[in-house]
């Protein structure tokens, strides 16, 4: 794995990696276990991706942890996920802090159980002075809701005469997204073999490289991550231009 890491070019790293951590249920099912067994075994993979990012100094990592649609799962599963989140935060807060990571949360935080929300905000507060990488948890997050929130806030500013319609540009719109302080996503990884976005960062992935892996999330290792980075570095990001233009 060290050899793999050595192949990574430091001057061509993605600044922002986003991950749709999918496949916990199927991982458990293939072992004849309950879905929640998969969620419990997903924590190691979360640690792997955080550590791998930290090792190669990727400044922004966003993890799709719970979507606004995931509230529609059976109550027992939702409860397990919330308890697991709470336990993990308690266990990992120190580690996150000591690594110099700064934690952020995006999504409809007010809909989370009080205890979970308080714990999250505590870790966000604890780590706000850290200067290492940014770890962003998307919780109760839905991209369409986020975009509607921006539209409503902007409309209110126009109505109150604080903003002119002509001043609504991309930057103005982005200032109303949860991700306003983060750069656009460069690389989006989804595990589990599904090739869909599931309402994640629709605006922010406009020009991201997309990678869909056949790995189920609990099997995701640092090595898997480093391979994703190497694949990313082999892509030519043209942004509408021609290869020749990029070379000259
Ligand atoms: C991802 O794994 C975890 C969450 C969405 C919270 P899933 O629970 O979606 O697992 P599959 O996709 O059913 O296998
Ligand atoms: C997306 O996975 C949400 C998270 C990984 C948190 P889902 O498993 O909920 O997505 P669908 O239902 O397959 O689209
Ligand atoms: Mg899934």
mmCIF file of C-alpha atoms and ligand atoms in Angstrom:
data_model
loop_
_atom_site.group_PDB
_atom_site.id
_atom_site.type_symbol
_atom_site.label_atom_id
_atom_site.label_comp_id
_atom_site.label_asym_id
_atom_site.label_seq_id
_atom_site.Cartn_x
_atom_site.Cartn_y
_atom_site.Cartn_z
ATOM 1 C CA UNK A 1 0.000 0.000 0.000
ATOM 2 C CA UNK A 2 2.920 2.352 0.694
ATOM 3 C CA UNK A 3 3.981 1.807 -2.947
ATOM 4 C CA UNK A 4 0.502 2.810 -4.070
ATOM 5 C CA UNK A 5 0.668 5.939 -1.942
ATOM 6 C CA UNK A 6 4.029 6.883 -3.452
ATOM 7 C CA UNK A 7 2.472 6.943 -6.923
ATOM 8 C CA UNK A 8 0.080 9.727 -5.869
ATOM 9 C CA UNK A 9 1.137 13.150 -7.169
ATOM 10 C CA UNK A 10 0.953 15.832 -4.508
ATOM 11 C CA UNK A 11 0.416 18.605 -7.015
ATOM 12 C CA UNK A 12 -2.657 16.993 -8.555
ATOM 13 C CA UNK A 13 -4.720 16.116 -5.515
ATOM 14 C CA UNK A 14 -8.473 16.671 -5.430
ATOM 15 C CA UNK A 15 -9.233 19.476 -2.964
ATOM 16 C CA UNK A 16 -12.668 18.112 -2.121
ATOM 17 C CA UNK A 17 -13.673 14.446 -2.114
ATOM 18 C CA UNK A 18 -17.271 13.435 -1.407
ATOM 19 C CA UNK A 19 -18.296 9.864 -0.632
ATOM 20 C CA UNK A 20 -21.670 8.112 -0.828
ATOM 21 C CA UNK A 21 -21.011 5.349 1.678
ATOM 22 C CA UNK A 22 -23.426 2.713 0.373
ATOM 23 C CA UNK A 23 -23.897 -1.040 0.683
ATOM 24 C CA UNK A 24 -23.964 -1.736 4.433
ATOM 25 C CA UNK A 25 -27.262 -3.626 4.234
ATOM 26 C CA UNK A 26 -26.135 -5.865 1.384
ATOM 27 C CA UNK A 27 -22.817 -6.507 3.119
ATOM 28 C CA UNK A 28 -24.694 -7.787 6.173
ATOM 29 C CA UNK A 29 -27.242 -9.746 4.140
ATOM 30 C CA UNK A 30 -24.491 -11.604 2.286
ATOM 31 C CA UNK A 31 -23.322 -12.794 5.701
ATOM 32 C CA UNK A 32 -26.808 -13.856 6.765
ATOM 33 C CA UNK A 33 -27.068 -10.990 9.261
ATOM 34 C CA UNK A 34 -29.439 -8.084 9.955
ATOM 35 C CA UNK A 35 -28.862 -4.810 8.077
ATOM 36 C CA UNK A 36 -27.758 -3.107 11.281
ATOM 37 C CA UNK A 37 -24.785 -5.494 11.460
ATOM 38 C CA UNK A 38 -23.601 -3.808 8.266
ATOM 39 C CA UNK A 39 -23.933 -0.334 9.771
ATOM 40 C CA UNK A 40 -21.890 -1.402 12.806
ATOM 41 C CA UNK A 41 -19.181 -2.741 10.518
ATOM 42 C CA UNK A 42 -19.118 0.471 8.494
ATOM 43 C CA UNK A 43 -17.271 2.445 11.168
ATOM 44 C CA UNK A 44 -13.882 0.958 10.273
ATOM 45 C CA UNK A 45 -14.379 2.026 6.665
ATOM 46 C CA UNK A 46 -15.239 5.553 7.829
ATOM 47 C CA UNK A 47 -12.012 5.602 9.837
ATOM 48 C CA UNK A 48 -10.123 4.306 6.784
ATOM 49 C CA UNK A 49 -11.330 7.059 4.475
ATOM 50 C CA UNK A 50 -10.714 9.798 7.055
ATOM 51 C CA UNK A 51 -7.194 8.558 7.780
ATOM 52 C CA UNK A 52 -6.346 8.075 4.110
ATOM 53 C CA UNK A 53 -7.433 11.650 3.335
ATOM 54 C CA UNK A 54 -5.464 12.940 6.262
ATOM 55 C CA UNK A 55 -2.319 11.063 5.237
ATOM 56 C CA UNK A 56 -2.209 12.563 1.774
ATOM 57 C CA UNK A 57 -3.539 15.964 2.887
ATOM 58 C CA UNK A 58 -6.823 16.266 1.068
ATOM 59 C CA UNK A 59 -8.317 19.387 2.643
ATOM 60 C CA UNK A 60 -12.070 18.618 2.316
ATOM 61 C CA UNK A 61 -13.853 15.299 2.776
ATOM 62 C CA UNK A 62 -17.655 15.117 2.766
ATOM 63 C CA UNK A 63 -19.326 11.893 3.895
ATOM 64 C CA UNK A 64 -22.970 11.162 3.033
ATOM 65 C CA UNK A 65 -23.945 9.711 6.375
ATOM 66 C CA UNK A 66 -27.750 9.971 6.447
ATOM 67 C CA UNK A 67 -29.997 11.361 3.713
ATOM 68 C CA UNK A 68 -33.298 13.180 4.117
ATOM 69 C CA UNK A 69 -34.857 10.128 2.421
ATOM 70 C CA UNK A 70 -33.289 7.735 4.943
ATOM 71 C CA UNK A 71 -35.901 8.878 7.491
ATOM 72 C CA UNK A 72 -38.306 6.659 5.530
ATOM 73 C CA UNK A 73 -36.515 3.481 6.623
ATOM 74 C CA UNK A 74 -37.995 1.269 9.380
ATOM 75 C CA UNK A 75 -37.888 3.069 12.724
ATOM 76 C CA UNK A 76 -35.689 0.381 14.234
ATOM 77 C CA UNK A 77 -33.014 0.925 11.596
ATOM 78 C CA UNK A 78 -33.181 4.724 11.926
ATOM 79 C CA UNK A 79 -32.835 4.386 15.715
ATOM 80 C CA UNK A 80 -29.840 2.089 15.333
ATOM 81 C CA UNK A 81 -28.176 4.529 12.932
ATOM 82 C CA UNK A 82 -28.737 7.475 15.285
ATOM 83 C CA UNK A 83 -27.434 5.504 18.297
ATOM 84 C CA UNK A 84 -24.414 4.391 16.332
ATOM 85 C CA UNK A 85 -23.708 7.952 15.304
ATOM 86 C CA UNK A 86 -23.952 9.083 18.899
ATOM 87 C CA UNK A 87 -21.668 6.290 20.197
ATOM 88 C CA UNK A 88 -19.126 6.863 17.431
ATOM 89 C CA UNK A 89 -18.988 10.594 18.059
ATOM 90 C CA UNK A 90 -18.291 9.941 21.748
ATOM 91 C CA UNK A 91 -15.544 7.463 20.937
ATOM 92 C CA UNK A 92 -13.927 9.362 18.082
ATOM 93 C CA UNK A 93 -14.158 13.021 19.139
ATOM 94 C CA UNK A 94 -10.704 12.968 20.754
ATOM 95 C CA UNK A 95 -9.172 11.254 17.740
ATOM 96 C CA UNK A 96 -10.701 13.764 15.325
ATOM 97 C CA UNK A 97 -9.439 16.611 17.502
ATOM 98 C CA UNK A 98 -5.937 15.233 17.946
ATOM 99 C CA UNK A 99 -5.549 14.699 14.199
ATOM 100 C CA UNK A 100 -6.110 18.430 13.794
ATOM 101 C CA UNK A 101 -9.309 17.860 11.818
ATOM 102 C CA UNK A 102 -12.101 20.376 11.782
ATOM 103 C CA UNK A 103 -15.585 18.876 11.706
ATOM 104 C CA UNK A 104 -18.602 20.450 10.001
ATOM 105 C CA UNK A 105 -22.180 19.246 9.585
ATOM 106 C CA UNK A 106 -24.449 19.930 6.610
ATOM 107 C CA UNK A 107 -28.156 19.120 6.336
ATOM 108 C CA UNK A 108 -31.335 19.694 8.316
ATOM 109 C CA UNK A 109 -29.642 19.392 11.678
ATOM 110 C CA UNK A 110 -32.797 20.475 13.534
ATOM 111 C CA UNK A 111 -34.494 17.192 12.552
ATOM 112 C CA UNK A 112 -31.895 15.027 14.339
ATOM 113 C CA UNK A 113 -32.528 13.690 17.870
ATOM 114 C CA UNK A 114 -31.515 16.337 20.465
ATOM 115 C CA UNK A 115 -28.690 14.238 21.885
ATOM 116 C CA UNK A 116 -27.124 13.560 18.493
ATOM 117 C CA UNK A 117 -27.420 17.208 17.466
ATOM 118 C CA UNK A 118 -25.834 18.409 20.711
ATOM 119 C CA UNK A 119 -22.967 15.951 20.379
ATOM 120 C CA UNK A 120 -22.375 16.965 16.786
ATOM 121 C CA UNK A 121 -22.364 20.652 17.613
ATOM 122 C CA UNK A 122 -19.972 19.962 20.500
ATOM 123 C CA UNK A 123 -17.458 18.300 18.189
ATOM 124 C CA UNK A 124 -17.902 21.085 15.620
ATOM 125 C CA UNK A 125 -17.193 23.600 18.383
ATOM 126 C CA UNK A 126 -14.300 21.590 19.870
ATOM 127 C CA UNK A 127 -12.534 21.368 16.520
ATOM 128 C CA UNK A 128 -13.310 24.819 15.116
ATOM 129 C CA UNK A 129 -9.786 26.117 15.794
ATOM 130 C CA UNK A 130 -8.101 23.166 14.066
ATOM 131 C CA UNK A 131 -6.123 23.890 10.941
ATOM 132 C CA UNK A 132 -5.901 20.377 9.451
ATOM 133 C CA UNK A 133 -8.354 18.833 7.010
ATOM 134 C CA UNK A 134 -12.095 19.535 7.009
ATOM 135 C CA UNK A 135 -14.368 16.607 7.741
ATOM 136 C CA UNK A 136 -17.918 17.362 6.633
ATOM 137 C CA UNK A 137 -20.763 15.050 7.675
ATOM 138 C CA UNK A 138 -23.930 15.230 5.571
ATOM 139 C CA UNK A 139 -26.752 14.349 7.951
ATOM 140 C CA UNK A 140 -30.457 14.540 7.254
ATOM 141 C CA UNK A 141 -29.128 16.001 4.022
ATOM 142 C CA UNK A 142 -31.017 16.329 0.751
ATOM 143 C CA UNK A 143 -29.685 18.370 -2.128
ATOM 144 C CA UNK A 144 -33.085 19.430 -3.505
ATOM 145 C CA UNK A 145 -34.096 20.746 -0.069
ATOM 146 C CA UNK A 146 -30.777 22.608 0.143
ATOM 147 C CA UNK A 147 -31.364 24.235 -3.253
ATOM 148 C CA UNK A 148 -34.926 25.215 -2.293
ATOM 149 C CA UNK A 149 -33.604 26.739 0.929
ATOM 150 C CA UNK A 150 -31.221 28.887 -1.143
ATOM 151 C CA UNK A 151 -34.028 29.922 -3.527
ATOM 152 C CA UNK A 152 -36.251 30.972 -0.622
ATOM 153 C CA UNK A 153 -33.505 32.967 1.103
ATOM 154 C CA UNK A 154 -32.559 34.729 -2.115
ATOM 155 C CA UNK A 155 -36.210 35.478 -2.944
ATOM 156 C CA UNK A 156 -36.698 37.001 0.503
ATOM 157 C CA UNK A 157 -33.671 39.272 -0.021
ATOM 158 C CA UNK A 158 -35.035 40.395 -3.386
ATOM 159 C CA UNK A 159 -38.473 41.023 -1.895
ATOM 160 C CA UNK A 160 -36.988 43.096 0.903
ATOM 161 C CA UNK A 161 -35.045 45.129 -1.665
ATOM 162 C CA UNK A 162 -31.653 43.956 -0.322
ATOM 163 C CA UNK A 163 -30.679 42.186 -3.537
ATOM 164 C CA UNK A 164 -31.153 42.979 -7.221
ATOM 165 C CA UNK A 165 -32.171 40.148 -9.538
ATOM 166 C CA UNK A 166 -29.171 40.872 -11.772
ATOM 167 C CA UNK A 167 -26.857 40.305 -8.808
ATOM 168 C CA UNK A 168 -27.966 36.667 -8.531
ATOM 169 C CA UNK A 169 -24.963 34.877 -9.973
ATOM 170 C CA UNK A 170 -23.323 31.520 -9.182
ATOM 171 C CA UNK A 171 -21.340 32.969 -6.286
ATOM 172 C CA UNK A 172 -24.456 34.554 -4.787
ATOM 173 C CA UNK A 173 -26.334 31.240 -5.062
ATOM 174 C CA UNK A 174 -23.470 29.274 -3.521
ATOM 175 C CA UNK A 175 -23.416 31.639 -0.561
ATOM 176 C CA UNK A 176 -26.833 30.237 0.360
ATOM 177 C CA UNK A 177 -25.833 26.575 0.240
ATOM 178 C CA UNK A 178 -24.689 24.625 3.317
ATOM 179 C CA UNK A 179 -21.361 24.207 1.535
ATOM 180 C CA UNK A 180 -20.677 27.930 1.103
ATOM 181 C CA UNK A 181 -17.318 27.699 2.868
ATOM 182 C CA UNK A 182 -16.090 24.677 0.910
ATOM 183 C CA UNK A 183 -14.742 24.368 -2.641
ATOM 184 C CA UNK A 184 -16.669 22.496 -5.345
ATOM 185 C CA UNK A 185 -16.390 18.699 -5.246
ATOM 186 C CA UNK A 186 -13.529 17.402 -7.415
ATOM 187 C CA UNK A 187 -14.129 13.701 -6.892
ATOM 188 C CA UNK A 188 -17.312 11.866 -5.962
ATOM 189 C CA UNK A 189 -17.019 8.218 -4.973
ATOM 190 C CA UNK A 190 -19.998 5.905 -4.514
ATOM 191 C CA UNK A 191 -19.588 2.358 -3.265
ATOM 192 C CA UNK A 192 -21.995 -0.607 -3.612
ATOM 193 C CA UNK A 193 -22.285 -0.735 -7.402
ATOM 194 C CA UNK A 194 -25.287 1.612 -7.630
ATOM 195 C CA UNK A 195 -24.796 4.254 -10.297
ATOM 196 C CA UNK A 196 -26.899 7.109 -8.940
ATOM 197 C CA UNK A 197 -26.492 10.300 -6.952
ATOM 198 C CA UNK A 198 -29.403 9.830 -4.500
ATOM 199 C CA UNK A 199 -29.972 13.561 -3.950
ATOM 200 C CA UNK A 200 -26.391 14.339 -2.873
ATOM 201 C CA UNK A 201 -24.652 17.674 -3.627
ATOM 202 C CA UNK A 202 -26.304 18.162 -7.025
ATOM 203 C CA UNK A 203 -24.997 21.694 -7.528
ATOM 204 C CA UNK A 204 -21.591 21.012 -5.988
ATOM 205 C CA UNK A 205 -20.755 18.030 -8.247
ATOM 206 C CA UNK A 206 -21.436 19.954 -11.480
ATOM 207 C CA UNK A 207 -17.871 19.293 -12.673
ATOM 208 C CA UNK A 208 -16.739 16.505 -10.343
ATOM 209 C CA UNK A 209 -15.124 13.297 -11.556
ATOM 210 C CA UNK A 210 -17.506 10.448 -10.692
ATOM 211 C CA UNK A 211 -16.363 7.011 -9.562
ATOM 212 C CA UNK A 212 -18.765 4.161 -8.900
ATOM 213 C CA UNK A 213 -17.109 1.200 -7.188
ATOM 214 C CA UNK A 214 -18.345 -2.372 -6.863
ATOM 215 C CA UNK A 215 -16.995 -2.501 -3.290
ATOM 216 C CA UNK A 216 -19.581 -2.543 -0.472
ATOM 217 C CA UNK A 217 -18.925 0.234 2.043
ATOM 218 C CA UNK A 218 -17.771 -1.934 5.019
ATOM 219 C CA UNK A 219 -15.037 -3.373 2.746
ATOM 220 C CA UNK A 220 -13.657 0.064 1.821
ATOM 221 C CA UNK A 221 -9.969 0.325 2.770
ATOM 222 C CA UNK A 222 -7.250 2.952 2.540
ATOM 223 C CA UNK A 223 -5.934 1.053 -0.439
ATOM 224 C CA UNK A 224 -9.326 1.382 -2.168
ATOM 225 C CA UNK A 225 -9.147 5.101 -1.546
ATOM 226 C CA UNK A 226 -5.605 5.515 -2.850
ATOM 227 C CA UNK A 227 -6.625 3.656 -6.032
ATOM 228 C CA UNK A 228 -9.506 6.125 -6.463
ATOM 229 C CA UNK A 229 -7.053 9.023 -6.167
ATOM 230 C CA UNK A 230 -4.731 7.459 -8.743
ATOM 231 C CA UNK A 231 -7.659 6.981 -11.162
ATOM 232 C CA UNK A 232 -8.651 10.588 -10.575
ATOM 233 C CA UNK A 233 -5.136 11.778 -11.364
ATOM 234 C CA UNK A 234 -5.258 9.983 -14.719
ATOM 235 C CA UNK A 235 -8.266 12.013 -15.851
ATOM 236 C CA UNK A 236 -7.936 15.115 -17.934
ATOM 237 C CA UNK A 237 -10.324 17.730 -16.562
ATOM 238 C CA UNK A 238 -11.114 19.816 -19.606
ATOM 239 C CA UNK A 239 -13.966 22.038 -18.385
ATOM 240 C CA UNK A 240 -15.277 22.326 -21.918
ATOM 241 C CA UNK A 241 -11.922 23.043 -23.524
ATOM 242 C CA UNK A 242 -9.922 20.806 -25.872
ATOM 243 C CA UNK A 243 -6.902 18.713 -24.851
ATOM 244 C CA UNK A 244 -4.720 20.871 -27.090
ATOM 245 C CA UNK A 245 -5.780 24.008 -25.268
ATOM 246 C CA UNK A 246 -4.885 22.445 -21.931
ATOM 247 C CA UNK A 247 -1.423 21.472 -23.164
ATOM 248 C CA UNK A 248 -0.515 24.857 -24.533
HETATM 249 C C1 LIG B 1 -25.525 2.894 3.429
HETATM 250 O O1 LIG B 1 -25.804 1.542 3.330
HETATM 251 C C2 LIG B 1 -25.848 3.462 4.786
HETATM 252 C C3 LIG B 1 -26.951 4.436 4.793
HETATM 253 C C4 LIG B 1 -27.659 4.787 3.767
HETATM 254 C C5 LIG B 1 -27.252 5.046 6.073
HETATM 255 P P1 LIG B 1 -27.278 1.004 3.075
HETATM 256 O O2 LIG B 1 -27.946 0.838 4.389
HETATM 257 O O3 LIG B 1 -27.983 1.860 2.107
HETATM 258 O O4 LIG B 1 -26.999 -0.426 2.451
HETATM 259 P P2 LIG B 1 -27.696 -1.079 1.174
HETATM 260 O O5 LIG B 1 -27.571 -0.084 0.070
HETATM 261 O O6 LIG B 1 -29.124 -1.332 1.536
HETATM 262 O O7 LIG B 1 -26.919 -2.322 0.922
HETATM 263 C C1 LIG B 2 -27.550 7.175 -0.078
HETATM 264 O O1 LIG B 2 -27.685 5.812 0.037
HETATM 265 C C2 LIG B 2 -27.497 7.810 1.287
HETATM 266 C C3 LIG B 2 -26.306 7.509 2.106
HETATM 267 C C4 LIG B 2 -25.307 6.766 1.751
HETATM 268 C C5 LIG B 2 -26.289 8.114 3.398
HETATM 269 P P1 LIG B 2 -29.124 5.099 -0.048
HETATM 270 O O2 LIG B 2 -28.884 3.654 0.100
HETATM 271 O O3 LIG B 2 -30.042 5.740 0.907
HETATM 272 O O4 LIG B 2 -29.572 5.482 -1.521
HETATM 273 P P2 LIG B 2 -30.615 4.756 -2.484
HETATM 274 O O5 LIG B 2 -31.847 4.521 -1.695
HETATM 275 O O6 LIG B 2 -29.986 3.491 -2.926
HETATM 276 O O7 LIG B 2 -30.787 5.718 -3.599
HETATM 277 MG MG1 LIG B 3 -28.102 1.898 0.111
#
